mmCIF file of C-alpha atoms in Angstrom:
data_model
loop_
_atom_site.group_PDB
_atom_site.id
_atom_site.type_symbol
_atom_site.label_atom_id
_atom_site.label_comp_id
_atom_site.label_asym_id
_atom_site.label_seq_id
_atom_site.Cartn_x
_atom_site.Cartn_y
_atom_site.Cartn_z
ATOM 1 C CA ARG A 21 10.263 -272.873 -47.812
ATOM 2 C CA LYS A 22 6.476 -272.905 -48.163
ATOM 3 C CA GLY A 23 6.071 -270.927 -45.014
ATOM 4 C CA LYS A 24 8.649 -268.427 -46.176
ATOM 5 C CA GLY A 25 6.917 -267.985 -49.530
ATOM 6 C CA VAL A 26 3.575 -267.317 -47.833
ATOM 7 C CA GLY A 27 5.241 -264.769 -45.589
ATOM 8 C CA ILE A 28 6.700 -262.866 -48.521
ATOM 9 C CA LEU A 29 3.381 -262.863 -50.369
ATOM 10 C CA GLY A 30 1.564 -261.734 -47.273
ATOM 11 C CA GLY A 31 4.057 -258.931 -46.808
ATOM 12 C CA LEU A 32 3.608 -257.788 -50.366
ATOM 13 C CA LEU A 33 -0.188 -257.827 -50.062
ATOM 14 C CA GLY A 34 0.037 -255.942 -46.793
ATOM 15 C CA ALA A 35 2.232 -253.318 -48.393
ATOM 16 C CA GLN A 36 -0.205 -253.031 -51.286
ATOM 17 C CA ARG A 37 -3.090 -252.505 -48.893
ATOM 18 C CA ARG A 38 -1.198 -249.763 -47.054
ATOM 19 C CA THR A 39 -0.354 -248.114 -50.341
ATOM 20 C CA ASN A 40 -3.984 -248.157 -51.476
ATOM 21 C CA THR A 41 -5.134 -246.775 -48.139
ATOM 22 C CA HIS A 42 -2.899 -243.734 -48.534
ATOM 23 C CA LEU A 43 -3.332 -242.998 -52.222
ATOM 24 C CA ASP A 44 -2.478 -239.357 -51.935
ATOM 25 C CA ARG A 45 0.547 -239.814 -49.691
ATOM 26 C CA VAL A 46 2.623 -242.558 -51.292
ATOM 27 C CA PRO A 47 4.240 -241.642 -54.609
ATOM 28 C CA VAL A 48 3.961 -244.377 -57.209
ATOM 29 C CA GLN A 49 5.947 -244.542 -60.403
ATOM 30 C CA LYS A 50 3.682 -243.999 -63.413
ATOM 31 C CA LYS A 51 3.360 -246.650 -66.075
ATOM 32 C CA LYS A 52 3.648 -245.838 -69.742
ATOM 33 C CA ASP A 53 -0.036 -246.634 -70.215
ATOM 34 C CA THR A 54 -1.875 -243.904 -68.274
ATOM 35 C CA SER A 55 -5.260 -244.379 -69.868
ATOM 36 C CA GLY A 56 -8.323 -245.275 -67.866
ATOM 37 C CA ASP A 57 -8.707 -248.633 -69.596
ATOM 38 C CA GLY A 58 -5.881 -250.969 -70.537
ATOM 39 C CA GLY A 59 -7.821 -252.200 -73.552
ATOM 40 C CA ASP A 60 -7.846 -255.854 -72.520
ATOM 41 C CA GLY A 61 -10.656 -255.616 -69.963
ATOM 42 C CA GLU A 62 -8.185 -254.895 -67.169
ATOM 43 C CA VAL A 63 -8.222 -251.678 -65.189
ATOM 44 C CA GLY A 64 -5.452 -249.529 -66.672
ATOM 45 C CA ALA A 65 -3.012 -247.276 -64.856
ATOM 46 C CA PHE A 66 -4.862 -244.290 -63.440
ATOM 47 C CA GLY A 67 -3.807 -241.365 -61.315
ATOM 48 C CA GLY A 68 -0.270 -242.670 -61.112
ATOM 49 C CA MET A 69 -1.352 -246.060 -59.786
ATOM 50 C CA PRO A 70 -0.228 -249.323 -61.440
ATOM 51 C CA ALA A 71 -2.610 -250.917 -63.917
ATOM 52 C CA GLY A 72 -4.935 -253.563 -62.552
ATOM 53 C CA THR A 73 -4.594 -252.491 -58.929
ATOM 54 C CA SER A 74 -7.200 -251.464 -56.420
ATOM 55 C CA GLY A 75 -5.482 -248.088 -56.219
ATOM 56 C CA ALA A 76 -6.124 -247.467 -59.924
ATOM 57 C CA ALA A 77 -9.774 -248.515 -59.542
ATOM 58 C CA ILE A 78 -10.297 -246.147 -56.611
ATOM 59 C CA ALA A 79 -8.506 -243.323 -58.431
ATOM 60 C CA LYS A 80 -10.735 -243.774 -61.473
ATOM 61 C CA PHE A 81 -13.831 -243.875 -59.274
ATOM 62 C CA ARG A 82 -12.700 -240.662 -57.588
ATOM 63 C CA SER A 83 -12.205 -238.999 -60.967
ATOM 64 C CA ASP A 84 -15.664 -240.050 -62.149
ATOM 65 C CA ILE A 85 -17.308 -238.727 -58.964
ATOM 66 C CA GLU A 86 -15.357 -235.493 -59.222
ATOM 67 C CA GLN A 87 -16.565 -234.890 -62.775
ATOM 68 C CA LYS A 88 -20.144 -235.737 -61.834
ATOM 69 C CA LEU A 89 -20.107 -233.265 -58.949
ATOM 70 C CA LEU A 90 -18.422 -230.572 -61.056
ATOM 71 C CA ASP A 91 -21.251 -230.880 -63.568
ATOM 72 C CA PHE A 92 -23.710 -230.685 -60.686
ATOM 73 C CA GLN A 93 -21.982 -227.550 -59.417
ATOM 74 C CA LYS A 94 -22.447 -225.800 -62.761
ATOM 75 C CA SER A 95 -26.071 -226.841 -63.129
ATOM 76 C CA SER A 96 -29.151 -225.232 -61.606
ATOM 77 C CA LYS A 97 -30.009 -228.451 -59.763
ATOM 78 C CA THR A 98 -30.048 -228.331 -55.990
ATOM 79 C CA GLN A 99 -29.790 -232.078 -55.373
ATOM 80 C CA ILE A 100 -28.065 -235.039 -56.964
ATOM 81 C CA LYS A 101 -28.084 -238.713 -56.066
ATOM 82 C CA VAL A 102 -24.770 -240.501 -56.520
ATOM 83 C CA HIS A 103 -25.157 -244.241 -57.030
ATOM 84 C CA VAL A 104 -22.228 -246.285 -55.749
ATOM 85 C CA SER A 105 -21.796 -249.902 -56.853
ATOM 86 C CA LEU A 106 -18.947 -251.864 -55.338
ATOM 87 C CA SER A 107 -19.326 -254.707 -57.827
ATOM 88 C CA GLU A 108 -19.052 -252.261 -60.732
ATOM 89 C CA VAL A 109 -15.825 -250.755 -59.409
ATOM 90 C CA VAL A 110 -14.074 -254.069 -58.707
ATOM 91 C CA LYS A 111 -15.437 -256.118 -61.596
ATOM 92 C CA ASN A 112 -12.126 -256.009 -63.527
ATOM 93 C CA LEU A 113 -9.861 -256.489 -60.521
ATOM 94 C CA SER A 114 -8.145 -259.725 -59.634
ATOM 95 C CA GLU A 115 -9.226 -261.666 -56.563
ATOM 96 C CA ASP A 116 -6.262 -260.490 -54.507
ATOM 97 C CA GLN A 117 -7.012 -256.817 -55.251
ATOM 98 C CA ARG A 118 -10.744 -256.811 -54.603
ATOM 99 C CA PRO A 119 -10.580 -256.930 -50.792
ATOM 100 C CA ASN A 120 -8.712 -253.615 -50.867
ATOM 101 C CA VAL A 121 -11.806 -251.823 -52.210
ATOM 102 C CA THR A 122 -14.777 -251.617 -49.877
ATOM 103 C CA LEU A 123 -18.098 -249.825 -49.982
ATOM 104 C CA GLU A 124 -17.004 -247.703 -47.032
ATOM 105 C CA VAL A 125 -13.975 -246.487 -48.986
ATOM 106 C CA LEU A 126 -16.125 -245.585 -51.989
ATOM 107 C CA LYS A 127 -18.649 -243.727 -49.836
ATOM 108 C CA TYR A 128 -15.813 -241.842 -48.218
ATOM 109 C CA VAL A 129 -14.599 -240.781 -51.671
ATOM 110 C CA VAL A 130 -18.053 -239.365 -52.450
ATOM 111 C CA TYR A 131 -18.167 -237.471 -49.144
ATOM 112 C CA GLU A 132 -14.652 -236.195 -49.700
ATOM 113 C CA GLN A 133 -15.394 -234.901 -53.194
ATOM 114 C CA ALA A 134 -18.688 -233.329 -52.106
ATOM 115 C CA GLU A 135 -16.892 -231.546 -49.292
ATOM 116 C CA GLU A 136 -14.085 -230.349 -51.548
ATOM 117 C CA ILE A 137 -16.143 -229.242 -54.570
ATOM 118 C CA GLY A 138 -18.928 -227.831 -52.419
ATOM 119 C CA GLU A 139 -16.334 -225.974 -50.326
ATOM 120 C CA ASP A 140 -17.791 -227.321 -47.072
ATOM 121 C CA ARG A 141 -21.231 -225.860 -47.882
ATOM 122 C CA TRP A 142 -22.851 -228.918 -49.437
ATOM 123 C CA VAL A 143 -24.495 -231.696 -47.456
ATOM 124 C CA ALA A 144 -23.920 -235.345 -48.362
ATOM 125 C CA ALA A 145 -26.051 -238.042 -46.730
ATOM 126 C CA LYS A 146 -26.412 -241.754 -47.416
ATOM 127 C CA GLU A 147 -29.942 -242.878 -48.154
ATOM 128 C CA PRO A 148 -31.402 -246.164 -46.876
ATOM 129 C CA GLY A 149 -30.676 -249.096 -49.167
ATOM 130 C CA GLU A 150 -31.386 -252.805 -49.496
ATOM 131 C CA PHE A 151 -28.085 -254.073 -50.921
ATOM 132 C CA LEU A 152 -24.831 -254.555 -49.041
ATOM 133 C CA ASP A 153 -22.621 -253.760 -52.044
ATOM 134 C CA GLU A 154 -24.504 -250.670 -53.204
ATOM 135 C CA ALA A 155 -25.261 -247.256 -51.784
ATOM 136 C CA VAL A 156 -26.931 -244.022 -52.789
ATOM 137 C CA VAL A 157 -25.472 -240.776 -51.462
ATOM 138 C CA ALA A 158 -27.667 -237.694 -51.822
ATOM 139 C CA VAL A 159 -25.747 -234.437 -52.209
ATOM 140 C CA TYR A 160 -27.539 -231.150 -51.521
ATOM 141 C CA LYS A 161 -26.381 -227.669 -52.327
ATOM 142 C CA GLU A 162 -26.265 -225.102 -49.550
ATOM 143 C CA GLY A 163 -29.652 -224.374 -48.033
ATOM 144 C CA HIS A 164 -31.483 -227.197 -49.796
ATOM 145 C CA ALA A 165 -30.967 -230.138 -47.428
ATOM 146 C CA PRO A 166 -34.262 -231.277 -45.800
ATOM 147 C CA PRO A 167 -34.541 -230.649 -42.029
ATOM 148 C CA GLU A 168 -34.822 -234.358 -41.270
ATOM 149 C CA VAL A 169 -31.544 -235.008 -43.118
ATOM 150 C CA LEU A 170 -29.755 -232.299 -41.158
ATOM 151 C CA GLU A 171 -31.162 -233.602 -37.878
ATOM 152 C CA GLU A 172 -30.074 -237.146 -38.655
ATOM 153 C CA LEU A 173 -26.600 -235.985 -39.624
ATOM 154 C CA ASN A 174 -26.253 -233.949 -36.441
ATOM 155 C CA GLN A 175 -27.293 -236.942 -34.362
ATOM 156 C CA GLY A 176 -24.975 -239.221 -36.268
ATOM 157 C CA GLU A 177 -21.992 -236.967 -35.616
ATOM 158 C CA LEU A 178 -22.474 -237.046 -31.847
ATOM 159 C CA PRO A 179 -20.471 -239.550 -29.779
ATOM 160 C CA ASP A 180 -22.405 -242.209 -27.910
ATOM 161 C CA GLU A 181 -21.589 -240.531 -24.595
ATOM 162 C CA ILE A 182 -23.172 -237.271 -25.726
ATOM 163 C CA ARG A 183 -26.215 -239.103 -27.058
ATOM 164 C CA GLN A 184 -26.680 -240.806 -23.702
ATOM 165 C CA GLN A 185 -26.353 -237.463 -21.922
ATOM 166 C CA GLN A 186 -28.934 -235.898 -24.211
ATOM 167 C CA LYS A 187 -31.259 -238.838 -23.691
ATOM 168 C CA GLY A 188 -30.827 -238.612 -19.935
ATOM 169 C CA ALA A 189 -31.443 -234.853 -19.978
ATOM 170 C CA GLN A 190 -34.583 -235.331 -22.055
ATOM 171 C CA GLU A 191 -35.901 -237.991 -19.685
ATOM 172 C CA ALA A 192 -35.137 -235.728 -16.729
ATOM 173 C CA ARG A 193 -37.061 -232.872 -18.368
ATOM 174 C CA MET A 194 -40.017 -235.183 -18.970
ATOM 175 C CA ARG A 195 -39.977 -236.306 -15.329
ATOM 176 C CA GLU A 196 -39.800 -232.684 -14.162
ATOM 177 C CA GLU A 197 -42.720 -231.716 -16.389
ATOM 178 C CA ALA A 198 -44.742 -234.660 -15.070
ATOM 179 C CA ARG A 199 -43.914 -233.641 -11.498
ATOM 180 C CA LYS A 200 -44.958 -230.035 -12.120
ATOM 181 C CA GLU A 201 -48.157 -231.148 -13.795
ATOM 182 C CA ALA A 202 -49.018 -233.424 -10.860
ATOM 183 C CA LYS A 203 -48.297 -230.566 -8.489
ATOM 184 C CA ARG A 204 -50.580 -228.241 -10.453
ATOM 185 C CA ASP A 205 -53.343 -230.859 -10.447
ATOM 186 C CA ALA A 206 -53.022 -231.320 -6.696
ATOM 187 C CA LEU A 207 -53.141 -227.554 -6.132
ATOM 188 C CA VAL A 208 -56.226 -227.199 -8.317
ATOM 189 C CA GLN A 209 -57.915 -230.025 -6.439
ATOM 190 C CA GLN A 210 -56.999 -228.452 -3.111
ATOM 191 C CA LEU A 211 -58.382 -225.073 -4.164
ATOM 192 C CA THR A 212 -61.553 -226.713 -5.416
ATOM 193 C CA LEU A 213 -62.087 -228.497 -2.104
ATOM 194 C CA GLN A 214 -61.329 -225.338 -0.183
ATOM 195 C CA ARG A 215 -63.842 -223.342 -2.199
ATOM 196 C CA GLY A 216 -66.400 -226.089 -1.688
ATOM 197 C CA LYS A 217 -65.876 -225.975 2.067
ATOM 198 C CA GLU A 218 -66.142 -222.192 2.102
ATOM 199 C CA GLU A 219 -69.378 -222.280 0.127
ATOM 200 C CA MET A 220 -70.750 -224.977 2.413
ATOM 201 C CA GLY A 221 -69.752 -222.954 5.469
ATOM 202 C CA MET A 222 -71.513 -219.877 4.151
ATOM 203 C CA GLN A 223 -74.623 -221.901 3.520
ATOM 204 C CA GLN A 224 -74.527 -223.323 7.069
ATOM 205 C CA LEU A 225 -73.978 -219.871 8.547
ATOM 206 C CA TYR A 226 -76.900 -218.449 6.603
ATOM 207 C CA SER A 227 -79.045 -221.384 7.670
ATOM 208 C CA GLN A 228 -78.082 -220.911 11.321
ATOM 209 C CA LYS A 229 -78.888 -217.195 11.212
ATOM 210 C CA ARG A 230 -82.218 -217.902 9.587
ATOM 211 C CA ASP A 231 -83.040 -220.584 12.165
ATOM 212 C CA ARG A 232 -81.989 -218.284 15.020
ATOM 213 C CA ARG A 233 -84.183 -215.488 13.718
ATOM 214 C CA THR A 234 -87.121 -217.854 13.481
ATOM 215 C CA ILE A 235 -86.606 -219.070 17.056
ATOM 216 C CA GLU A 236 -86.419 -215.492 18.365
ATOM 217 C CA GLU A 237 -89.586 -214.616 16.545
ATOM 218 C CA MET A 238 -91.255 -217.695 17.914
ATOM 219 C CA GLN A 239 -90.110 -216.827 21.449
ATOM 220 C CA LYS A 240 -91.383 -213.269 20.976
ATOM 221 C CA ASP A 241 -94.709 -214.541 19.767
ATOM 222 C CA VAL A 242 -95.013 -216.899 22.737
ATOM 223 C CA ALA A 243 -94.220 -214.069 25.190
ATOM 224 C CA MET A 244 -96.815 -211.822 23.638
ATOM 225 C CA GLU A 245 -99.409 -214.550 23.862
ATOM 226 C CA LYS A 246 -98.648 -215.058 27.539
ATOM 227 C CA LYS A 247 -98.873 -211.332 28.173
ATOM 228 C CA GLN A 248 -102.186 -211.128 26.451
ATOM 229 C CA ARG A 249 -103.521 -213.978 28.538
ATOM 230 C CA THR A 250 -102.457 -212.497 31.803
ATOM 231 C CA GLY A 251 -103.569 -209.025 30.861
#
């Protein structure tokens, strides 16, 4: 009987998790109390989700983010930083409901609302943080996202296979550039040596002509001296 009871409870919790995962797909009967706070410190029914459930907590968080981004849309600001605190969202949930709400789910809600309200023209990017249960998502209006943010997002959206291909292509380009540079250096060195040899050859040729002219003159002088002696 104990095992059977655990199985039933596990089934119910599993069903609850599936329901919370698909908040917009599974219709849930509304409670009479549809306020955001039940008044006794417990999360009230919200967005058609039962009071005190993870679904109600996520729905309320979504509503708060939506309002914050709507205000941002109307303002002249070009950037807003949305602070996400998991502990704040789940603080009034029971222990069995808390595991259904994760930081990844909350970040996804922020991205989803930024995409919807910004009509696919806003950029949302998570900033580096120190805490595991907190996150800061920066939302930029169209044309105001820093280049480094856009570059990081583009890299993050690429599959690992594409990243490896890009890395391999970049390394291949670097090797090709190094090969071309070495080839240019070798050609320059070869031309330099060739010019040096040509200059040295010209100098030797000039020296040989000069020496030959001196020998001829010397031979001519010797012949004239002999002629003078015999004459």
